[in-house]
N, CA, C and O atoms as a Tinker XYZ file with bonds, in Angstrom:
   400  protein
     1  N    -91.202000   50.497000  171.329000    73     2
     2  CA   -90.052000   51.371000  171.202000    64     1     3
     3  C    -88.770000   50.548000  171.166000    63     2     4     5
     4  O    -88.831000   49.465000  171.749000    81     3
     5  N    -87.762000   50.835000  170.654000    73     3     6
     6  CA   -86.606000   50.105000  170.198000    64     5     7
     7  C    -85.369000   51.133000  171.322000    63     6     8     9
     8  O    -84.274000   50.680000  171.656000    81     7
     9  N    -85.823000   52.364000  171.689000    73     7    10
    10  CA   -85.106000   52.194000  172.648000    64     9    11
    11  C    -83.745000   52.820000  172.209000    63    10    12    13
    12  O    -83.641000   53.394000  171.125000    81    11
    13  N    -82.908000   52.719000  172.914000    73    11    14
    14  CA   -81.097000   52.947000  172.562000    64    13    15
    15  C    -81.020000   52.094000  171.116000    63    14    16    17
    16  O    -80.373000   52.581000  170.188000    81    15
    17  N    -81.375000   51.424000  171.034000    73    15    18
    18  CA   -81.393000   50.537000  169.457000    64    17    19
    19  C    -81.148000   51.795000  168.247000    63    18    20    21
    20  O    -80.398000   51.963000  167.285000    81    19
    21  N    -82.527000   52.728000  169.091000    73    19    22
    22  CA   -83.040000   53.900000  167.562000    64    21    23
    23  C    -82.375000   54.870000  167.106000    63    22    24    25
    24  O    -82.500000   55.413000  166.009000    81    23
    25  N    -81.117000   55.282000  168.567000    73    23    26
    26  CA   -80.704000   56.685000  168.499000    64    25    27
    27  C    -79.133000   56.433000  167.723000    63    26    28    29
    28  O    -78.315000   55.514000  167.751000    81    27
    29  N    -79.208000   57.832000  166.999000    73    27    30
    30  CA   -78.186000   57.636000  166.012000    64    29    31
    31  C    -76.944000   58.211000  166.733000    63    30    32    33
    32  O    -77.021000   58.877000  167.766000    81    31
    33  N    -75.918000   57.930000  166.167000    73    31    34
    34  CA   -75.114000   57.379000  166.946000    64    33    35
    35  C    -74.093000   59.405000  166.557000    63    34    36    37
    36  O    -73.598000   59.626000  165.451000    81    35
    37  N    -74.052000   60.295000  167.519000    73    35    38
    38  CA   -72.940000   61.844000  167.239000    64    37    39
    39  C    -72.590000   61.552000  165.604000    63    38    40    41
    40  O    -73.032000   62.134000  164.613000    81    39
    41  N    -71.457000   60.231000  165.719000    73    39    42
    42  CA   -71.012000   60.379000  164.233000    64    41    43
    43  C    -71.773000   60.235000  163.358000    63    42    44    45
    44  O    -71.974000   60.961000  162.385000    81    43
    45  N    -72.270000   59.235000  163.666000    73    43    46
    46  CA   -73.219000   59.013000  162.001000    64    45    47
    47  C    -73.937000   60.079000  161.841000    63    46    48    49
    48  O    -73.987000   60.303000  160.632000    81    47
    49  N    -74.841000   61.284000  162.748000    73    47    50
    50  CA   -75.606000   62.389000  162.805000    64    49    51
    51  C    -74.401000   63.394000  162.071000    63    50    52    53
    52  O    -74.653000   63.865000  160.962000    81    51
    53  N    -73.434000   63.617000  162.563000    73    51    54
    54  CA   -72.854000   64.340000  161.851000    64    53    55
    55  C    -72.090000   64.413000  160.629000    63    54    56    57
    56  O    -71.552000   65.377000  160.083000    81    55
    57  N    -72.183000   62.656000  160.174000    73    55    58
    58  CA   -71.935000   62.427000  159.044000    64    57    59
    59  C    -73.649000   62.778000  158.057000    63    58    60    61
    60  O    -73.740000   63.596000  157.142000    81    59
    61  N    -74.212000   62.353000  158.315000    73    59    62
    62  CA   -75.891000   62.842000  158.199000    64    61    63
    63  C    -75.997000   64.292000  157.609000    63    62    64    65
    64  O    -76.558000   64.652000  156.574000    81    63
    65  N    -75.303000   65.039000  158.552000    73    63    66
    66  CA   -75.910000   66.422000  158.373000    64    65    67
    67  C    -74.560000   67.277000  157.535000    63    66    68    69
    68  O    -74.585000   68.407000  157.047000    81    67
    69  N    -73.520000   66.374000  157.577000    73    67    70
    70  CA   -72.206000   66.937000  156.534000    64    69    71
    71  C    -72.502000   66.955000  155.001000    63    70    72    73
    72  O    -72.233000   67.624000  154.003000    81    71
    73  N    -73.111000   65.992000  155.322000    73    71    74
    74  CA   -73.787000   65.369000  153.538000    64    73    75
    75  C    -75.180000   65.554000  152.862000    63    74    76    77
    76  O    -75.690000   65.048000  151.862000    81    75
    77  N    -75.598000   66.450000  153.760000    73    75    78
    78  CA   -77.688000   66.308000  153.133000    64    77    79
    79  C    -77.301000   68.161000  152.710000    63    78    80    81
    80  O    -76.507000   69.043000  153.036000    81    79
    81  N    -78.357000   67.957000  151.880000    73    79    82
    82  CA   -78.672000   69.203000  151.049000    64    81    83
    83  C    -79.212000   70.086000  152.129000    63    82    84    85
    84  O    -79.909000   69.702000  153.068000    81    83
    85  N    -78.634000   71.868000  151.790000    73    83    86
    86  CA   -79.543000   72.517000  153.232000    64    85    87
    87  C    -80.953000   71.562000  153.674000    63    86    88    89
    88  O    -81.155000   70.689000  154.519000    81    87
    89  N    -81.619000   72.100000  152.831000    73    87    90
    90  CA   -83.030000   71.763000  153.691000    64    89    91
    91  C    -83.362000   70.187000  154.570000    63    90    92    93
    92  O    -83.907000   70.056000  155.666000    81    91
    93  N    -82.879000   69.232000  153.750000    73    91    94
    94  CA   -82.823000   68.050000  154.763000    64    93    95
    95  C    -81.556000   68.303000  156.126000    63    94    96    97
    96  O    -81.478000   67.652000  157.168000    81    95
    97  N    -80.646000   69.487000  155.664000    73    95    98
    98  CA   -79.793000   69.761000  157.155000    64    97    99
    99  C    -80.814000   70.175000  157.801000    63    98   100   101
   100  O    -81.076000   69.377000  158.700000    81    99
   101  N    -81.655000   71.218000  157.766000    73    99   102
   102  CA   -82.577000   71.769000  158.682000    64   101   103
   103  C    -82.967000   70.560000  159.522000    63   102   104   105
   104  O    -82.666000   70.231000  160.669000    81   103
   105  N    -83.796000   69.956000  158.509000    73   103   106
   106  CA   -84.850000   68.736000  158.936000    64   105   107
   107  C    -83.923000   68.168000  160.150000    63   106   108   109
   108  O    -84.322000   68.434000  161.283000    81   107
   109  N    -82.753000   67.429000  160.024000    73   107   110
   110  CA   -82.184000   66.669000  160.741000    64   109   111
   111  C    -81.524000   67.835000  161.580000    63   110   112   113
   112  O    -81.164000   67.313000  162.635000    81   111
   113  N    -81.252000   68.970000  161.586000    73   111   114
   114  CA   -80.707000   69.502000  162.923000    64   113   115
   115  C    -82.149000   69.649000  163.913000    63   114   116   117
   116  O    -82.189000   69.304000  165.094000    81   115
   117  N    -83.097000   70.134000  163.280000    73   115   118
   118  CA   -84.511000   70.332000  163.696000    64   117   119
   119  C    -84.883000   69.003000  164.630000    63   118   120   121
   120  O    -85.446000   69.338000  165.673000    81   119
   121  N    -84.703000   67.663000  164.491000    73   119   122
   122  CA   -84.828000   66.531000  165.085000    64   121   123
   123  C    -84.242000   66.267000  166.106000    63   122   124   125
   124  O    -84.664000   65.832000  167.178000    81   123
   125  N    -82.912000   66.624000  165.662000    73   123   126
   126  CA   -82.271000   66.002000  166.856000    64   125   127
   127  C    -81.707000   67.529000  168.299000    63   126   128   129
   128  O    -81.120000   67.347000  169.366000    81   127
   129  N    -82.153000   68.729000  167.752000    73   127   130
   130  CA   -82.499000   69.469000  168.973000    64   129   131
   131  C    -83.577000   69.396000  169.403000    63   130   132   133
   132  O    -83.517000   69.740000  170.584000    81   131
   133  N    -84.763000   69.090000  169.076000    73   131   134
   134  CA   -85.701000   69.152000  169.523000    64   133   135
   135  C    -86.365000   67.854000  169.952000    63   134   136   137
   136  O    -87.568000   67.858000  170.214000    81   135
   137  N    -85.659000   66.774000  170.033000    73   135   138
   138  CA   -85.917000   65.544000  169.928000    64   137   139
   139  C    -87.583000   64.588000  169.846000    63   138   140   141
   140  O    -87.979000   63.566000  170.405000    81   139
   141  N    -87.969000   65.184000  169.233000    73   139   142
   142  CA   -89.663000   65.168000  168.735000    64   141   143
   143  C    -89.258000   64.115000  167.551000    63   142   144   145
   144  O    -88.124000   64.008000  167.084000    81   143
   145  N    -89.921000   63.679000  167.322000    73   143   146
   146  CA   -90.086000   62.230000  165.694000    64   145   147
   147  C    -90.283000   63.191000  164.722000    63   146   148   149
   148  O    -90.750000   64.299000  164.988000    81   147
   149  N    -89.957000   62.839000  163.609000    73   147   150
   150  CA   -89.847000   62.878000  162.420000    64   149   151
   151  C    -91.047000   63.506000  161.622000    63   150   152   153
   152  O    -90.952000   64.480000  160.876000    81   151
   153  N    -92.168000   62.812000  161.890000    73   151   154
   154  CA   -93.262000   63.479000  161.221000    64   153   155
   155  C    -93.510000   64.766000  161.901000    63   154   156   157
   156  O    -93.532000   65.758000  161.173000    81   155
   157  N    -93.739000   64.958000  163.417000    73   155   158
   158  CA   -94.356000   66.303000  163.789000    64   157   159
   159  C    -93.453000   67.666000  163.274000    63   158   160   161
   160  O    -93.916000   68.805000  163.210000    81   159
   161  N    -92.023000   67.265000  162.916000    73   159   162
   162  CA   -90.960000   68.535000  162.577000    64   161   163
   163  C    -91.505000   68.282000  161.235000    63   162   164   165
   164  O    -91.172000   69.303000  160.633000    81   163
   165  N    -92.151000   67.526000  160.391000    73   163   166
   166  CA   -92.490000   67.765000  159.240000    64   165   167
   167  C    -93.844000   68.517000  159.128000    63   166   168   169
   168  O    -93.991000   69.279000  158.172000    81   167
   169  N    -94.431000   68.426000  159.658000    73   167   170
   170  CA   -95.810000   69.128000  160.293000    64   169   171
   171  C    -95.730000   70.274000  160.913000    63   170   172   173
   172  O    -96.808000   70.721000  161.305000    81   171
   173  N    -94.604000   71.015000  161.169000    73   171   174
   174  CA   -94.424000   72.358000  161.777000    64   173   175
   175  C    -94.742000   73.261000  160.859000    63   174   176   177
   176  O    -94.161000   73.208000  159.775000    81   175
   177  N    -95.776000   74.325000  161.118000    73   175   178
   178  CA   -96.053000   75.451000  160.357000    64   177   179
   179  C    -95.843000   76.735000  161.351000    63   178   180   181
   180  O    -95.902000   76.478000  162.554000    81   179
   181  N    -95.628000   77.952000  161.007000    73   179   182
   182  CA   -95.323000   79.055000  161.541000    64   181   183
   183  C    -96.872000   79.361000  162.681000    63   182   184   185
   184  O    -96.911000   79.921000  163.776000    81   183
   185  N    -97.793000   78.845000  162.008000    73   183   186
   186  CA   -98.764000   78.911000  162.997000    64   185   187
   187  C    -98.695000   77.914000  164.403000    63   186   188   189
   188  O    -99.497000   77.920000  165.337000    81   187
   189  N    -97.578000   77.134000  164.254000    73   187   190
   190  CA   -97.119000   76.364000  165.698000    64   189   191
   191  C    -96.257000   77.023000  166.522000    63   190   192   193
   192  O    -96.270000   76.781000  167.729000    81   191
   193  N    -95.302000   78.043000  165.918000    73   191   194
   194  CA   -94.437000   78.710000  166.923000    64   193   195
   195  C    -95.140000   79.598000  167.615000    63   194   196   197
   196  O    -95.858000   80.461000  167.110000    81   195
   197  N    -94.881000   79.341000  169.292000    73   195   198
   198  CA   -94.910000   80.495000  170.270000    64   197   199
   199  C    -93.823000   81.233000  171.064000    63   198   200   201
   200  O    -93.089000   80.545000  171.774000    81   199
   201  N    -93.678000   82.301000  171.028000    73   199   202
   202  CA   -92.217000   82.838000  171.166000    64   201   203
   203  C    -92.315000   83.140000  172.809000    63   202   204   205
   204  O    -91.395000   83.099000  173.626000    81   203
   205  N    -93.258000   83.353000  172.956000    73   203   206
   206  CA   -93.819000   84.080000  175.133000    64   205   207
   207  C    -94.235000   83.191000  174.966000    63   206   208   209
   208  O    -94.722000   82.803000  173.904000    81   207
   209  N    -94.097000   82.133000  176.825000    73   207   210
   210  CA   -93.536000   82.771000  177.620000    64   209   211
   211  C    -92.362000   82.473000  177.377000    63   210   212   213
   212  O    -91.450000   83.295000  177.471000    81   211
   213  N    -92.161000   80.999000  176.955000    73   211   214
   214  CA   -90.865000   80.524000  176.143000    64   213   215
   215  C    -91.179000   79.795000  175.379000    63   214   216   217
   216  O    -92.288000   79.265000  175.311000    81   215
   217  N    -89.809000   79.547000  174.302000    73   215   218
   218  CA   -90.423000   79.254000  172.720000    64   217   219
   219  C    -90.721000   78.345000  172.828000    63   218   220   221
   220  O    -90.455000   77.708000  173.847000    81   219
   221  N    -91.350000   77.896000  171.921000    73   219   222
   222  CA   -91.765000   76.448000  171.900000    64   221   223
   223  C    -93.186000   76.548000  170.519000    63   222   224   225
   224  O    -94.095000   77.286000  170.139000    81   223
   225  N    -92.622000   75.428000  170.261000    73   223   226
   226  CA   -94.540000   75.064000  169.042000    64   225   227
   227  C    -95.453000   74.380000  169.337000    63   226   228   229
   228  O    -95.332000   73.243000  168.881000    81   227
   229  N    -96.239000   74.525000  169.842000    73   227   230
   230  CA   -97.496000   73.833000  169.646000    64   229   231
   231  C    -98.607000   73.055000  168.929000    63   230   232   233
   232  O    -99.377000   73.679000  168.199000    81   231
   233  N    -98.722000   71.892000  169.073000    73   231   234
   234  CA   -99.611000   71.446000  168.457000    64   233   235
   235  C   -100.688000   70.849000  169.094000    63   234   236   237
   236  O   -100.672000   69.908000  169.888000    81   235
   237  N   -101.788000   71.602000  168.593000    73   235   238
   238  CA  -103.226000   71.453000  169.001000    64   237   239
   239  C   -103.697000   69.471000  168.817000    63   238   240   241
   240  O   -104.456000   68.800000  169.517000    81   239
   241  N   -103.087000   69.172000  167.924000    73   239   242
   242  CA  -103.628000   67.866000  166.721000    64   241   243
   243  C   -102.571000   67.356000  167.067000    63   242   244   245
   244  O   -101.450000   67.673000  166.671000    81   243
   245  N   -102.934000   66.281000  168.061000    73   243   246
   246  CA  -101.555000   64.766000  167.872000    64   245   247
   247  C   -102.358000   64.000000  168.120000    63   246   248   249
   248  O   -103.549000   64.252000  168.302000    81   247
   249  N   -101.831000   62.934000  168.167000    73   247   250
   250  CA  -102.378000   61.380000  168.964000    64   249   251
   251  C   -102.530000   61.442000  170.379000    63   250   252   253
   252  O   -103.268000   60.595000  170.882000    81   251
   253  N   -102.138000   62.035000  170.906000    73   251   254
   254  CA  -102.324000   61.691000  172.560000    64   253   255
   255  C   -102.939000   62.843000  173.191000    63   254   256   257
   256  O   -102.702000   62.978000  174.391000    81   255
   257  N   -104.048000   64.122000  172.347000    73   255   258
   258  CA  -104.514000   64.884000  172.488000    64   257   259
   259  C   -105.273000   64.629000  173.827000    63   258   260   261
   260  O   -105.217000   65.134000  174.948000    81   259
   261  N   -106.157000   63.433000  173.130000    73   259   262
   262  CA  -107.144000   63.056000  174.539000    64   261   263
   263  C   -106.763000   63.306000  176.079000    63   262   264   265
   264  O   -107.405000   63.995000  176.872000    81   263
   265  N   -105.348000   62.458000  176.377000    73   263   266
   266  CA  -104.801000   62.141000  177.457000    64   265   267
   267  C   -104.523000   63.257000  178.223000    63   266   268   269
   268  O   -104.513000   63.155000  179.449000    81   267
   269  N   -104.233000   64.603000  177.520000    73   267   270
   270  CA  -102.968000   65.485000  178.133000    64   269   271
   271  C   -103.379000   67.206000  177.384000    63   270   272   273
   272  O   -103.048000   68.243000  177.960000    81   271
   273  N   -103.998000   67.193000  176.286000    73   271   274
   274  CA  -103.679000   68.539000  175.712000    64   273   275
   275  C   -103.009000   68.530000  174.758000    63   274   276   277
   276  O   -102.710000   67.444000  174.263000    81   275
   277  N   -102.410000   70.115000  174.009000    73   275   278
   278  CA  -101.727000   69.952000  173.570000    64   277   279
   279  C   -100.522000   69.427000  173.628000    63   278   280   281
   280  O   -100.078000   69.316000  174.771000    81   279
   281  N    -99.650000   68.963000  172.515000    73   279   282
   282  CA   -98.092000   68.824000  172.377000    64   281   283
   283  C    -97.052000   70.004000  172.200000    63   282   284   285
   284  O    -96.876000   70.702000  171.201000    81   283
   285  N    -96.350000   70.053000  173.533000    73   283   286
   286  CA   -95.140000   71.614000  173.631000    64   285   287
   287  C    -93.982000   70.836000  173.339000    63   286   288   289
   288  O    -93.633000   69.813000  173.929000    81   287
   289  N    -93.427000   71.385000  172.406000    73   287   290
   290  CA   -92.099000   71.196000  171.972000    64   289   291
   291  C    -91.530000   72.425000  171.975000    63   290   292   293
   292  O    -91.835000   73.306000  171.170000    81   291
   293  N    -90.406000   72.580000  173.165000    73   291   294
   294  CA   -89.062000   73.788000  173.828000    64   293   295
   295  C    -88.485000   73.888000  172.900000    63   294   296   297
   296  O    -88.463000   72.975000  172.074000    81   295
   297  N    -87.900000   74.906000  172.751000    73   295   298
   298  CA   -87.075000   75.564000  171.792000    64   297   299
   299  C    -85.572000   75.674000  171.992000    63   298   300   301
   300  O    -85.579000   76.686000  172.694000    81   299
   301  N    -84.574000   75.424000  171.900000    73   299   302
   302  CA   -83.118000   75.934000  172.444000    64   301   303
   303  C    -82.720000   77.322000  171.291000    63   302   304   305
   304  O    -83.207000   77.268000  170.162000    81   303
   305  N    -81.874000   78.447000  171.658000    73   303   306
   306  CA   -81.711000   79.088000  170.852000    64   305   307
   307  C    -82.056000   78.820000  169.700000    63   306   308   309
   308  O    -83.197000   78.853000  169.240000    81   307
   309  N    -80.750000   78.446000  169.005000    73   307   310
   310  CA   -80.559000   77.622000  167.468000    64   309   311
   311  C    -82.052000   77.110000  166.785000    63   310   312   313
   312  O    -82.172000   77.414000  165.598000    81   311
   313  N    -83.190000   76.375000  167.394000    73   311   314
   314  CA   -84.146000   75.883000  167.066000    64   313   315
   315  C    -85.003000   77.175000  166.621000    63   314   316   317
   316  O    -85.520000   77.197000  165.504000    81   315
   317  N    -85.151000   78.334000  167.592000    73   315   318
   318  CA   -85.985000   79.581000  167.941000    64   317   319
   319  C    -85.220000   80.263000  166.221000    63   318   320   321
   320  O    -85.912000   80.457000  165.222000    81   319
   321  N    -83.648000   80.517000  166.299000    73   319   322
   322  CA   -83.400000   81.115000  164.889000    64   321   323
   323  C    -83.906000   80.562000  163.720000    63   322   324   325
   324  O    -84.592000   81.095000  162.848000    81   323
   325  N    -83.436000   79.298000  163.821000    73   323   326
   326  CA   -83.870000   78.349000  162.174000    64   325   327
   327  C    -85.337000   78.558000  162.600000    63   326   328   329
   328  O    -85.813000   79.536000  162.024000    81   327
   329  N    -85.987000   78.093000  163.226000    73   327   330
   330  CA   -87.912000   78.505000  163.141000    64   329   331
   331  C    -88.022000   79.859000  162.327000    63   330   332   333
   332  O    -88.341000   79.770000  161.141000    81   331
   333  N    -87.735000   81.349000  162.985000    73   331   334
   334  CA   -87.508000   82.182000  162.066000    64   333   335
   335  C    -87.464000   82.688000  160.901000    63   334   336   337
   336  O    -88.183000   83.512000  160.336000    81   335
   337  N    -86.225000   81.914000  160.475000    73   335   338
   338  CA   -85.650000   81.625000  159.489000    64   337   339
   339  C    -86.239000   81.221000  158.147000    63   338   340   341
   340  O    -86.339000   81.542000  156.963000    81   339
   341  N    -86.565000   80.328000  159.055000    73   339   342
   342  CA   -87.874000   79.741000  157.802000    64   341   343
   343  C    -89.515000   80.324000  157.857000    63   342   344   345
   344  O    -90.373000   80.223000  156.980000    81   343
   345  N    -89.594000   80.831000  158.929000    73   343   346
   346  CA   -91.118000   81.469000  158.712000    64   345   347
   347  C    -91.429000   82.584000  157.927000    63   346   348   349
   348  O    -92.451000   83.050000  157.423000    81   347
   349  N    -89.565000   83.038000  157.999000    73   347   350
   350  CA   -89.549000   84.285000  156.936000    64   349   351
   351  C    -89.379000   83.861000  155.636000    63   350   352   353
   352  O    -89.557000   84.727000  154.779000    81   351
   353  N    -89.075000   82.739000  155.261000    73   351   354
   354  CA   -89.170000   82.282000  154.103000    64   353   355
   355  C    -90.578000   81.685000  153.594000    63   354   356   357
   356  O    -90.973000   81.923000  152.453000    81   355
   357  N    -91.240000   80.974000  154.410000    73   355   358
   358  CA   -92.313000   80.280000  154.160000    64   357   359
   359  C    -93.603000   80.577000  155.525000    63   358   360   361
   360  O    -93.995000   79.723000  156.320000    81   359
   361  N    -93.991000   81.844000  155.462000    73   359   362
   362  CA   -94.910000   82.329000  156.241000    64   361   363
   363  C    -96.289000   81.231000  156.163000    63   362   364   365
   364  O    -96.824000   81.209000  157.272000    81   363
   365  N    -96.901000   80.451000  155.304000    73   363   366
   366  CA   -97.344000   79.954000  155.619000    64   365   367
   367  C    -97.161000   77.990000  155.210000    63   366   368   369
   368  O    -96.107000   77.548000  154.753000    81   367
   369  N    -97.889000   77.458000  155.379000    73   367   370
   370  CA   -97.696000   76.119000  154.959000    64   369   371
   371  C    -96.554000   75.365000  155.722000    63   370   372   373
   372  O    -96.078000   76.101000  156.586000    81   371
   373  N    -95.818000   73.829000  155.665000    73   371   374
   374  CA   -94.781000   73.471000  156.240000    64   373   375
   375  C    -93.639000   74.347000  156.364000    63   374   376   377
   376  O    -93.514000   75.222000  155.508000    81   375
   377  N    -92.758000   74.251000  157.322000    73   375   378
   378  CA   -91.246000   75.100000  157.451000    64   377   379
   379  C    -90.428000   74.097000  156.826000    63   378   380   381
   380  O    -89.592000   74.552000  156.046000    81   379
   381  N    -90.449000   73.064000  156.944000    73   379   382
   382  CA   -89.884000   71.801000  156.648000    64   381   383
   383  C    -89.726000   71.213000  155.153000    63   382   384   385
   384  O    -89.876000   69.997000  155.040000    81   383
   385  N    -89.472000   71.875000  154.138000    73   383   386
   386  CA   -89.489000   71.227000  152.987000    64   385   387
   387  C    -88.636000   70.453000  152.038000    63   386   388   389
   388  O    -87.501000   70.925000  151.974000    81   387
   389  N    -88.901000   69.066000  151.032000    73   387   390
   390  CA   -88.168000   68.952000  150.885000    64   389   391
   391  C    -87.184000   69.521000  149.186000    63   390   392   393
   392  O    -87.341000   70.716000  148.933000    81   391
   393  N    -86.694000   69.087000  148.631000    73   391   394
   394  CA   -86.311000   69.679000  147.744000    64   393   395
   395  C    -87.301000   70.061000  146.109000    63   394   396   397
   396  O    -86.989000   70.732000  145.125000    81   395
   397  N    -88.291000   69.440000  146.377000    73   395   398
   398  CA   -89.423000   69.217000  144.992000    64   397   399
   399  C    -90.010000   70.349000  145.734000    63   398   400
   400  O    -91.044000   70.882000  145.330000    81   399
């Protein structure tokens, strides 16, 4: 791990997300509320959101299944709407897409 090295820095994030096309805004607001890596917010399908007892997505399938179970990733408002958002758009398959 690289640590404080990796994390992007308020401005540059919000220079990031001033400038990307909606759907890569999603992607990158999606990241950095939920602070999960990159691939698993690309791997989010509507069949990962759980709304009770609190929100959060689940994934059955990670790497560290063995150790622990599934992977819970919390929801803050904002995360719970855009999830939504997009499940109503894309009920099944990734929420996460990119422009192709």
């Amino acid at each position: 791990s690289r640590g404080r090295d990796s994390v992007i820095s308020d401005e540059d994030y919000l220079t990031l997300v001033k400038h990307a096309n909606p759907r890569l805004r999603d992607f990158l607001i999606a990241c950095r509320n939920t602070g999960t890596r990159p691939h698993m917010v690309a791997a989010v399908t509507a069949d990962h959101f759980h709304e009770a007892p609190v929100p959060c997505w689940v994934f059955e399938d990670h790497k560290m299944k063995e150790s622990g179970g599934p992977l819970v990733v919390l929801l803050n408002p904002n995360m719970v709407a855009m999830t939504k958002k997009l499940m109503a758009e894309r009920p099944e398959g990734p929420l996460f897409l990119n422009n192709k």
